Amino acid sequence: MTDTEAQLLARIPDRLFIGGEWVASSSSKTLAVVDPATGNVLKRIADATPADGIAALDAAVAVAEKWSATAPRTRGEILRGAFDLLQERQDEVALLMTLEMGKPLSEALGEVAYGGEFLRWFGEEAVRISGRYGRNPEGTGQMVVSQRPVGPCYLITPWNFPLAMATRKIAPALAAGCTVVIKPAELTPLTTLLLARLLEEAGLPGGVLNVITTSTSAEVSEPIIADSRLRKLSFTGSTPVGRKLMIQASANVLRTSMELGGNAPFVVFGDADLDKAVDGAMQAKFRNIGQACTAANRFIVHSSVVHEFASRIAGRVAQLRMGRGTEEGVTIGPLINDMAVNKADGLVKDAIARGASLVAGGHRADSPGSFYEPTVLVGVTLGSEILREEIFGPVVSITEFDDEDEAVRLANDTEYGLVSYVFTESLARGQRMIERLDTGMMGLNAGVLSNAAAPFGGVKQSGIGREGGTEGIHEYLSTKYTLIPSA
Ligand code: NAD
């Protein structure tokens, strides 16, 4: 570990953030945060108990009314202040994400830009929460429709985008006038602790944002979700965990937002511009070392271009450099842990056993840390697990098709529906794909589409609700209708 890294880690809070105070866990237990590139412990932080979780909810409930009554402009200015602080400290935030999650530093800087944008965007949206007003059809009264904050929220985030997944929930919730308890993933909690510190420095009153870090997520979350004072659960993570949480949330008929798994098809038609398609594929597949819910999971390529596409991808893969994300020139960091390496390796082996051929990679790397070689498989056959499961690793899996209907059938053949990518130079075909592909988002000749101004989210088992855009703040607002009879 370099001196800069050690100094940064020493500055990160190692406690829970409850009611505006940094406090130890009530059990005094700690959990270790590990560098996936080396397996070394980076830092030990407080390991919250269920009682700490309830204390955090108590704090959020205590200031809920006051925060909802705070002027929207004030709420917006605090978010804007946090955005500015994040820009000033972008190098430190990026380095922290690379250390705890493994992504290359240049990508971590990209996440600071993307994740920070939610603070600015929702800071701006805070003052644009509006309703409507009109006469009822009978002409006997006035109908007023207004928006109110839903109330205290519980936010659960995954490890793959430690900053953006937190700001994408915290910013709209705070802008709407809700107070929150956030529980980051136990694998990457440090970025959320640093973000809480920035919001504190930006003037956020105590109790509006509470952070609990824990190695026992299920035990700590259950009583919070069961508490009748909680009004909303917003979760980003895997579909199996999302299903469990929806069952728990049903007891109190809790409002929920679910940003779940993906299994994105990446369809390349025979009329595609292959330069664009290959660039898009490299972004859609290898960003975040393949560990994105939006990662291209199934490449579905027309038979007339499949050989050229695969060989160009293999050529680009050969230029990728694997290593610790802090090293200059590294483009592929480690996977999050050895379990992720085993999963990717298992999927590759299963695909080969069912007839696929390996064009590049195909092995775990012979080095400390959780590395898996960038891999390209062609001729992946129907029935292979890699077509059903989220790979969450740097593996390109290519299947070919002959006509448009077959491409649509293959692309939609999944329980997920988060995002699809389509490459074609035909506008008419692109328009047909917008209509026919069952996903909440689509990149038409684009390999990356996330943007704070866009509604991010899926259909089918990829989730419920949208984050970002003008839609994002409505996840944290309730509609109220008031009738005022004419005088
Ligand atoms: P995960 O479901 O294992 O964990 C997500 C979060 O839930 C973590 O904070 C974890 O500690 C917590 N958790 C796990 N079990 C829990 C339980 N029983 N009760 C309460 N909390 C629990 O997912 P992950 O491995 O951290 O993240 C990867 C998954 O997230 C992938 O499936 C990916 O597609 C998905 N994801 C989706 C989006 C999206 O916007 N749709 C974005 C990023 C990641």
Coordinates of C-alpha atoms and ligand atoms in Angstrom, one line a residue:
M1 CA 0.0 0.0 0.0
T2 CA 1.4 3.4 -0.9
D3 CA 1.5 6.3 1.6
T4 CA -1.2 8.2 -0.3
E5 CA -3.5 5.2 0.0
A6 CA -2.7 4.7 3.7
Q7 CA -3.4 8.4 4.4
L8 CA -6.7 8.3 2.5
L9 CA -7.9 5.2 4.3
A10 CA -6.9 6.7 7.7
R11 CA -9.2 9.7 6.9
I12 CA -12.3 7.6 6.1
P13 CA -14.7 7.3 9.1
D14 CA -14.7 3.8 10.6
R15 CA -18.0 4.3 12.5
L16 CA -21.8 4.3 11.9
F17 CA -23.4 7.6 11.1
I18 CA -26.5 8.0 13.2
G19 CA -28.4 11.2 14.1
G20 CA -25.4 13.3 12.9
E21 CA -22.9 11.5 15.1
W22 CA -20.2 9.0 14.2
V23 CA -20.8 6.1 16.6
A24 CA -19.3 2.6 17.2
S25 CA -21.4 -0.5 16.8
S26 CA -23.4 -1.4 19.9
S27 CA -21.6 -4.7 19.9
S28 CA -18.2 -3.0 19.3
K29 CA -17.7 -5.6 16.5
T30 CA -15.9 -4.6 13.3
L31 CA -15.9 -5.9 9.8
A32 CA -12.9 -6.0 7.4
V33 CA -12.9 -4.3 4.0
V34 CA -10.6 -6.0 1.6
D35 CA -8.7 -5.0 -1.5
P36 CA -9.9 -7.5 -4.2
A37 CA -6.6 -6.9 -6.2
T38 CA -4.4 -8.2 -3.3
G39 CA -6.7 -9.8 -0.7
N40 CA -5.2 -7.5 1.9
V41 CA -7.4 -5.8 4.5
L42 CA -7.8 -2.1 3.8
K43 CA -9.6 -1.0 6.9
R44 CA -11.8 -2.3 9.7
I45 CA -15.1 -0.5 10.3
A46 CA -18.1 -0.7 12.6
D47 CA -20.3 -3.8 12.1
A48 CA -23.8 -2.7 12.9
T49 CA -26.3 -4.8 14.9
P50 CA -30.1 -4.9 14.5
A51 CA -30.3 -2.5 17.4
D52 CA -28.0 0.0 15.6
G53 CA -30.3 -0.3 12.5
I54 CA -33.3 0.6 14.6
A55 CA -31.4 3.5 16.2
A56 CA -30.6 4.8 12.7
L57 CA -34.3 4.5 11.8
D58 CA -35.2 6.4 15.1
A59 CA -32.9 9.2 14.0
A60 CA -34.4 9.3 10.5
V61 CA -38.0 9.4 12.0
A62 CA -37.1 12.1 14.5
V63 CA -36.2 14.7 11.9
A64 CA -38.6 13.5 9.1
E65 CA -41.1 16.3 9.7
K66 CA -38.6 19.0 10.0
W67 CA -36.7 18.0 6.9
S68 CA -39.9 17.7 4.8
A69 CA -40.8 21.2 5.9
T70 CA -37.3 22.5 5.0
A71 CA -37.5 24.8 2.0
P72 CA -36.9 22.9 -1.3
R73 CA -34.3 25.5 -2.2
T74 CA -32.3 24.8 1.0
R75 CA -32.5 21.0 0.3
G76 CA -31.3 21.6 -3.3
E77 CA -28.4 23.9 -2.2
I78 CA -27.1 21.2 0.2
L79 CA -27.1 18.7 -2.5
R80 CA -25.4 21.1 -4.8
G81 CA -22.8 21.8 -2.1
A82 CA -22.1 18.1 -1.8
F83 CA -21.7 18.0 -5.6
D84 CA -19.1 20.8 -5.5
L85 CA -17.2 19.0 -2.6
L86 CA -17.2 15.8 -4.6
Q87 CA -15.7 17.6 -7.6
E88 CA -13.0 19.1 -5.4
R89 CA -12.2 15.7 -4.0
Q90 CA -12.8 13.5 -7.0
D91 CA -9.3 12.0 -7.0
E92 CA -9.6 10.9 -3.4
V93 CA -13.1 9.4 -4.0
A94 CA -12.0 7.7 -7.1
L95 CA -9.0 6.2 -5.4
L96 CA -11.1 4.9 -2.6
M97 CA -13.5 3.2 -5.0
T98 CA -10.6 1.6 -6.8
L99 CA -9.1 0.3 -3.6
E100 CA -12.3 -1.3 -2.2
M101 CA -13.9 -2.4 -5.5
G102 CA -11.1 -2.9 -7.9
K103 CA -12.1 -0.9 -11.0
P104 CA -9.4 0.9 -12.9
L105 CA -8.8 4.4 -11.6
S106 CA -9.9 6.0 -14.9
E107 CA -13.3 4.2 -14.6
A108 CA -13.5 5.3 -10.9
L109 CA -13.1 8.9 -12.0
G110 CA -15.9 8.3 -14.6
E111 CA -18.1 7.0 -11.8
V112 CA -17.4 10.2 -9.7
A113 CA -18.6 12.2 -12.7
Y114 CA -21.7 10.0 -13.2
G115 CA -22.5 9.5 -9.5
G116 CA -21.9 13.1 -8.7
E117 CA -24.3 14.2 -11.3
F118 CA -27.2 12.8 -9.3
L119 CA -26.5 15.3 -6.5
R120 CA -26.5 18.2 -9.0
W121 CA -29.5 16.9 -11.0
F122 CA -31.7 16.2 -8.0
G123 CA -30.5 19.4 -6.3
E124 CA -32.1 21.1 -9.3
E125 CA -35.2 18.9 -9.2
A126 CA -35.9 19.8 -5.6
V127 CA -37.4 23.1 -6.6
R128 CA -39.4 21.7 -9.4
I129 CA -41.8 19.4 -7.5
S130 CA -45.1 20.5 -8.7
G131 CA -48.8 19.4 -8.7
R132 CA -51.9 20.5 -10.6
Y133 CA -55.0 22.4 -9.9
G134 CA -58.4 22.5 -11.7
R135 CA -62.2 22.4 -11.4
N136 CA -63.9 19.1 -11.1
P137 CA -66.0 18.1 -14.2
E138 CA -69.2 18.8 -12.3
G139 CA -68.1 22.4 -11.7
T140 CA -68.8 22.1 -8.0
G141 CA -65.3 22.3 -6.6
Q142 CA -61.6 22.7 -7.0
M143 CA -59.3 19.7 -7.3
V144 CA -55.8 20.2 -6.0
V145 CA -53.2 17.5 -6.6
S146 CA -50.0 17.9 -4.7
Q147 CA -46.8 15.9 -4.0
R148 CA -45.6 15.0 -0.5
P149 CA -42.5 13.2 0.6
V150 CA -43.2 9.5 1.3
G151 CA -41.4 9.7 4.7
P152 CA -38.4 7.7 6.1
C153 CA -36.7 5.5 3.6
Y154 CA -34.4 2.5 3.8
L155 CA -31.9 2.3 1.0
I156 CA -29.8 -0.8 0.2
T157 CA -27.0 -0.6 -2.3
P158 CA -24.7 -3.1 -4.1
W159 CA -20.9 -3.2 -4.3
N160 CA -20.4 -2.7 -8.0
F161 CA -20.9 1.1 -8.3
P162 CA -20.2 2.2 -4.7
L163 CA -20.8 5.9 -5.3
A164 CA -23.4 6.1 -8.0
M165 CA -25.7 3.5 -6.5
A166 CA -25.7 5.6 -3.3
T167 CA -26.2 9.0 -4.9
R168 CA -28.9 7.7 -7.3
K169 CA -31.0 7.0 -4.2
I170 CA -29.9 9.5 -1.6
A171 CA -30.1 12.6 -3.8
P172 CA -33.8 12.1 -5.0
A173 CA -34.9 11.0 -1.5
L174 CA -33.4 14.1 0.1
A175 CA -34.6 16.4 -2.7
A176 CA -38.1 15.1 -2.2
G177 CA -37.9 15.8 1.5
C178 CA -37.4 12.3 2.8
T179 CA -35.0 11.2 5.5
V180 CA -33.0 8.0 5.0
V181 CA -31.1 5.1 6.4
I182 CA -28.6 3.7 3.9
K183 CA -27.0 0.3 4.1
P184 CA -24.1 -0.1 1.6
A185 CA -22.8 -3.5 0.6
E186 CA -20.4 -5.0 3.2
L187 CA -17.8 -5.4 0.4
T188 CA -17.6 -1.7 -0.5
P189 CA -18.9 0.4 2.4
L190 CA -16.1 3.0 2.6
T191 CA -17.3 5.2 -0.3
T192 CA -20.7 5.6 1.3
L193 CA -19.0 6.7 4.6
L194 CA -17.0 9.2 2.7
L195 CA -20.1 10.5 0.8
A196 CA -21.9 10.9 4.2
R197 CA -19.0 13.0 5.4
L198 CA -19.2 15.2 2.3
L199 CA -22.9 15.7 2.8
E200 CA -22.3 16.5 6.5
E201 CA -19.7 19.1 5.4
A202 CA -22.2 20.5 2.9
G203 CA -24.5 21.3 5.8
L204 CA -26.9 18.3 5.9
P205 CA -28.7 18.4 9.3
G206 CA -28.1 15.4 11.6
G207 CA -30.4 12.5 11.2
V208 CA -31.5 13.2 7.6
L209 CA -28.9 10.7 6.3
N210 CA -27.9 7.7 8.5
V211 CA -25.4 5.1 7.4
I212 CA -25.2 1.6 8.8
T213 CA -22.5 -0.8 7.7
T214 CA -22.9 -4.4 8.6
S215 CA -21.7 -7.9 7.8
T216 CA -25.2 -9.3 8.7
S217 CA -27.4 -7.5 6.2
A218 CA -30.4 -9.8 6.5
E219 CA -30.5 -9.7 10.3
V220 CA -30.1 -5.9 10.4
S221 CA -32.5 -5.1 7.6
E222 CA -35.4 -7.3 8.6
P223 CA -36.5 -5.3 11.7
I224 CA -36.1 -2.0 9.8
I225 CA -38.4 -3.2 7.0
A226 CA -40.8 -4.6 9.6
D227 CA -41.0 -1.3 11.5
S228 CA -44.3 0.5 10.7
R229 CA -42.5 3.9 10.8
L230 CA -40.6 3.1 7.6
R231 CA -42.4 4.3 4.5
K232 CA -40.3 3.1 1.6
L233 CA -37.7 0.5 0.7
S234 CA -35.4 1.2 -2.3
F235 CA -33.1 -1.7 -3.2
T236 CA -30.5 -2.2 -5.8
G237 CA -29.0 -5.7 -6.1
S238 CA -29.7 -9.2 -7.3
T239 CA -33.1 -10.4 -8.3
P240 CA -33.1 -13.3 -5.7
V241 CA -32.5 -10.9 -2.8
G242 CA -35.0 -8.4 -4.3
R243 CA -37.7 -11.1 -4.3
K244 CA -37.1 -11.8 -0.6
L245 CA -37.2 -8.1 0.3
M246 CA -40.5 -7.7 -1.6
I247 CA -42.0 -10.4 0.5
Q248 CA -40.8 -8.7 3.7
A249 CA -42.1 -5.3 2.4
S250 CA -45.5 -6.7 1.8
A251 CA -46.2 -7.0 5.5
N252 CA -46.6 -3.3 5.9
V253 CA -47.6 -2.7 2.2
L254 CA -44.4 -0.7 1.9
R255 CA -43.6 1.3 -1.2
T256 CA -40.7 -0.3 -3.0
S257 CA -38.3 0.5 -5.8
M258 CA -36.4 -2.5 -7.1
E259 CA -33.3 -2.1 -9.3
L260 CA -32.4 -5.8 -9.9
G261 CA -30.3 -8.0 -12.2
G262 CA -29.9 -7.9 -15.9
N263 CA -29.1 -10.2 -18.8
A264 CA -28.6 -7.7 -21.6
P265 CA -28.7 -8.9 -25.2
F266 CA -26.3 -7.1 -27.6
V267 CA -27.7 -7.6 -31.1
V268 CA -25.5 -6.9 -34.1
F269 CA -27.3 -7.0 -37.4
G270 CA -25.7 -7.7 -40.7
D271 CA -26.1 -4.0 -41.7
A272 CA -24.3 -2.7 -38.6
D273 CA -21.3 -0.4 -38.7
L274 CA -18.8 -2.9 -37.2
D275 CA -16.4 -0.2 -36.0
K276 CA -19.3 1.2 -33.9
A277 CA -20.4 -2.2 -32.8
V278 CA -17.0 -3.3 -31.7
D279 CA -16.4 0.0 -29.8
G280 CA -19.9 -0.4 -28.2
A281 CA -19.3 -4.0 -27.3
M282 CA -16.0 -3.2 -25.5
Q283 CA -17.8 -0.6 -23.4
A284 CA -20.9 -2.6 -22.8
K285 CA -18.9 -5.7 -21.8
F286 CA -15.7 -4.6 -20.1
R287 CA -16.7 -1.5 -18.2
N288 CA -16.5 -2.3 -14.5
I289 CA -14.7 -5.6 -15.5
G290 CA -18.1 -6.8 -16.7
Q291 CA -19.7 -6.3 -13.3
A292 CA -22.6 -4.1 -14.2
C293 CA -26.3 -4.8 -14.3
T294 CA -26.2 -3.2 -17.7
A295 CA -23.3 -5.3 -18.9
A296 CA -23.8 -7.0 -22.3
N297 CA -24.4 -10.6 -21.3
R298 CA -25.4 -12.2 -24.6
F299 CA -23.9 -11.2 -27.9
I300 CA -26.4 -12.1 -30.6
V301 CA -24.7 -11.6 -34.0
H302 CA -25.9 -12.0 -37.5
S303 CA -24.2 -15.0 -39.3
S304 CA -22.9 -12.8 -42.1
V305 CA -20.7 -10.8 -39.7
V306 CA -20.2 -13.1 -36.8
H307 CA -16.6 -14.2 -37.7
E308 CA -15.4 -10.7 -38.4
F309 CA -17.0 -9.4 -35.2
A310 CA -15.5 -12.1 -33.0
S311 CA -12.1 -11.7 -34.5
R312 CA -12.1 -7.9 -34.0
I313 CA -13.3 -8.3 -30.4
A314 CA -10.5 -10.9 -29.8
G315 CA -8.0 -8.4 -31.2
R316 CA -9.3 -5.7 -28.9
V317 CA -9.3 -8.1 -25.9
A318 CA -5.6 -8.9 -26.6
Q319 CA -4.8 -5.2 -25.9
L320 CA -6.5 -5.1 -22.5
R321 CA -4.2 -4.9 -19.5
M322 CA -5.1 -6.7 -16.4
G323 CA -3.8 -5.5 -13.0
R324 CA -4.5 -3.5 -9.8
G325 CA -6.7 -0.6 -10.8
T326 CA -4.3 1.9 -9.3
E327 CA -1.6 1.0 -11.8
E328 CA -1.1 3.2 -14.9
G329 CA -2.6 1.7 -18.1
V330 CA -4.6 -1.0 -16.4
T331 CA -8.0 -1.6 -18.1
I332 CA -9.1 -4.8 -16.4
G333 CA -9.1 -4.9 -12.6
P334 CA -9.9 -7.9 -10.4
L335 CA -13.4 -9.3 -9.9
I336 CA -14.9 -8.5 -6.5
N337 CA -13.9 -11.8 -4.9
D338 CA -13.0 -15.4 -5.5
M339 CA -16.6 -16.5 -5.6
A340 CA -17.1 -14.2 -8.6
V341 CA -14.1 -15.8 -10.3
N342 CA -15.4 -19.3 -9.7
K343 CA -18.8 -18.3 -11.1
A344 CA -17.4 -16.8 -14.3
D345 CA -15.1 -19.8 -14.7
G346 CA -18.0 -22.3 -14.2
L347 CA -20.1 -20.5 -16.8
V348 CA -17.3 -20.6 -19.3
K349 CA -16.6 -24.3 -18.7
D350 CA -20.3 -25.1 -19.0
A351 CA -20.5 -23.2 -22.3
I352 CA -17.5 -25.1 -23.7
A353 CA -18.9 -28.4 -22.6
R354 CA -22.1 -27.6 -24.5
G355 CA -20.2 -26.8 -27.8
A356 CA -18.8 -23.3 -27.6
S357 CA -15.3 -22.5 -28.7
L358 CA -12.8 -20.4 -26.9
V359 CA -11.2 -17.5 -28.9
A360 CA -9.5 -15.8 -26.0
G361 CA -8.8 -16.1 -22.3
G362 CA -10.8 -18.7 -20.4
H363 CA -8.8 -19.0 -17.2
R364 CA -8.4 -17.4 -13.9
A365 CA -5.2 -15.4 -13.7
D366 CA -2.2 -16.9 -12.1
S367 CA -1.7 -14.1 -9.6
P368 CA -2.8 -13.1 -6.1
G369 CA -6.2 -11.3 -6.0
S370 CA -9.4 -12.3 -7.7
F371 CA -8.5 -12.0 -11.4
Y372 CA -10.1 -13.6 -14.4
E373 CA -8.8 -13.3 -17.9
P374 CA -10.9 -11.3 -20.5
T375 CA -12.5 -14.1 -22.4
V376 CA -14.3 -14.6 -25.8
L377 CA -16.5 -17.6 -26.6
V378 CA -18.1 -18.2 -30.0
G379 CA -20.8 -20.7 -31.0
V380 CA -22.5 -20.6 -27.6
T381 CA -25.4 -23.0 -27.8
L382 CA -28.9 -22.7 -26.5
G383 CA -29.3 -24.3 -23.1
S384 CA -25.9 -23.0 -21.9
E385 CA -26.0 -21.5 -18.4
I386 CA -24.1 -18.4 -19.6
L387 CA -27.2 -17.4 -21.6
R388 CA -29.5 -17.6 -18.5
E389 CA -27.2 -16.3 -15.7
E390 CA -25.7 -12.9 -15.2
I391 CA -22.0 -13.5 -15.9
F392 CA -20.7 -10.5 -13.9
G393 CA -17.3 -10.9 -15.4
P394 CA -15.2 -10.1 -18.4
V395 CA -16.6 -12.8 -20.7
V396 CA -18.0 -12.2 -24.2
S397 CA -20.5 -14.9 -25.2
I398 CA -21.4 -15.0 -28.8
T399 CA -24.4 -16.7 -30.4
E400 CA -25.4 -16.3 -34.1
F401 CA -28.7 -15.7 -35.8
D402 CA -30.1 -15.6 -39.4
D403 CA -33.2 -13.3 -39.4
E404 CA -34.7 -10.5 -37.4
D405 CA -37.5 -12.5 -35.8
E406 CA -34.9 -15.0 -34.5
A407 CA -32.8 -12.2 -33.1
V408 CA -35.9 -10.8 -31.3
R409 CA -36.8 -14.2 -30.0
L410 CA -33.3 -14.9 -28.7
A411 CA -33.0 -11.4 -27.2
N412 CA -36.3 -11.6 -25.3
D413 CA -35.6 -15.2 -24.1
T414 CA -34.8 -14.2 -20.5
E415 CA -36.7 -13.5 -17.3
Y416 CA -34.7 -10.2 -17.1
G417 CA -35.5 -7.0 -19.0
L418 CA -33.2 -4.2 -17.9
V419 CA -31.4 -3.1 -21.1
S420 CA -30.7 -4.1 -24.6
Y421 CA -28.1 -3.0 -27.2
V422 CA -28.9 -2.9 -30.9
F423 CA -26.4 -2.2 -33.7
T424 CA -27.9 -1.5 -37.2
E425 CA -27.5 1.2 -39.8
S426 CA -31.2 0.8 -40.7
L427 CA -33.4 3.4 -39.0
A428 CA -36.5 1.3 -39.7
R429 CA -35.0 -1.7 -38.2
G430 CA -33.9 0.3 -35.1
Q431 CA -37.4 1.6 -34.7
R432 CA -38.8 -1.9 -34.9
M433 CA -36.4 -3.0 -32.2
I434 CA -37.5 -0.2 -29.9
E435 CA -41.0 -1.7 -30.2
R436 CA -40.1 -5.4 -30.0
L437 CA -37.4 -5.7 -27.3
D438 CA -38.7 -6.2 -23.8
T439 CA -36.3 -4.0 -21.8
G440 CA -36.7 -0.8 -19.8
M441 CA -33.7 0.8 -21.7
M442 CA -32.1 0.4 -25.0
G443 CA -28.8 1.6 -26.6
L444 CA -29.3 2.0 -30.3
N445 CA -25.8 2.0 -31.7
A446 CA -24.6 2.9 -28.2
G447 CA -22.7 0.8 -25.7
V448 CA -23.2 3.0 -22.6
L449 CA -26.4 4.9 -21.8
S450 CA -26.5 5.7 -18.1
N451 CA -27.2 9.4 -17.4
A452 CA -28.5 11.2 -14.4
A453 CA -31.1 12.9 -16.6
A454 CA -32.5 9.5 -17.9
P455 CA -35.0 7.2 -16.2
F456 CA -32.9 4.1 -15.4
G457 CA -34.7 0.8 -14.7
G458 CA -36.1 -2.4 -16.0
V459 CA -39.1 -4.5 -16.8
K460 CA -39.9 -8.1 -16.1
Q461 CA -37.7 -9.4 -13.2
S462 CA -35.2 -6.6 -13.6
G463 CA -37.2 -4.5 -11.3
I464 CA -39.9 -1.9 -10.5
G465 CA -39.5 1.8 -10.6
R466 CA -37.0 4.2 -12.2
E467 CA -33.9 6.1 -10.9
G468 CA -32.7 9.4 -12.4
G469 CA -34.5 11.7 -14.7
T470 CA -37.6 13.6 -13.9
E471 CA -39.1 10.2 -13.0
G472 CA -36.6 9.5 -10.2
I473 CA -37.9 11.9 -7.6
H474 CA -41.4 10.5 -7.9
E475 CA -40.2 7.3 -6.3
Y476 CA -39.9 9.4 -3.1
L477 CA -43.2 11.3 -3.4
S478 CA -46.8 10.5 -2.7
T479 CA -49.6 12.1 -4.7
K480 CA -52.3 13.8 -2.6
Y481 CA -55.6 14.9 -4.0
T482 CA -57.6 17.5 -2.1
L483 CA -61.2 18.5 -3.0
I484 CA -62.3 22.0 -2.1
P485 CA -66.0 22.5 -2.7
S486 CA -66.9 25.7 -4.3
A487 CA -67.9 28.5 -1.9
Ligands
NAD1 P1 -26.9 -8.6 -3.6 O1 -28.3 -8.8 -3.9 O2 -26.1 -9.8 -3.2 O3 -26.7 -7.5 -2.6 C1 -27.2 -6.2 -2.7 C2 -27.3 -5.5 -1.4 O4 -28.3 -6.2 -0.6 C3 -26.0 -5.5 -0.5 O5 -26.0 -4.3 0.2 C4 -26.2 -6.7 0.4 O6 -25.5 -6.6 1.6 C5 -27.7 -6.6 0.6 N1 -28.4 -7.9 1.0 C6 -28.1 -9.1 0.6 N2 -28.9 -10.0 1.2 C7 -29.8 -9.3 1.9 C8 -30.9 -9.6 2.7 N3 -31.4 -10.8 2.8 N4 -31.6 -8.6 3.3 C9 -31.2 -7.3 3.2 N5 -30.1 -6.9 2.5 C10 -29.4 -7.9 1.8 O7 -26.2 -8.0 -5.0 P2 -24.7 -7.6 -5.2 O8 -23.9 -8.8 -5.4 O9 -24.2 -6.6 -4.2 O10 -24.8 -6.7 -6.5 C11 -24.9 -7.3 -7.8 C12 -26.3 -7.4 -8.3 O11 -26.9 -6.1 -8.3 C13 -26.4 -7.9 -9.7 O12 -27.5 -8.8 -9.8 C14 -26.7 -6.6 -10.5 O13 -27.3 -6.8 -11.7 C15 -27.5 -5.9 -9.6 N6 -27.5 -4.4 -9.9 C16 -28.6 -3.9 -10.4 C17 -28.6 -2.5 -10.7 C18 -29.8 -1.9 -11.3 O14 -29.8 -0.6 -11.3 N7 -30.7 -2.6 -11.8 C19 -27.4 -1.8 -10.5 C20 -26.3 -2.4 -10.0 C21 -26.3 -3.7 -9.6

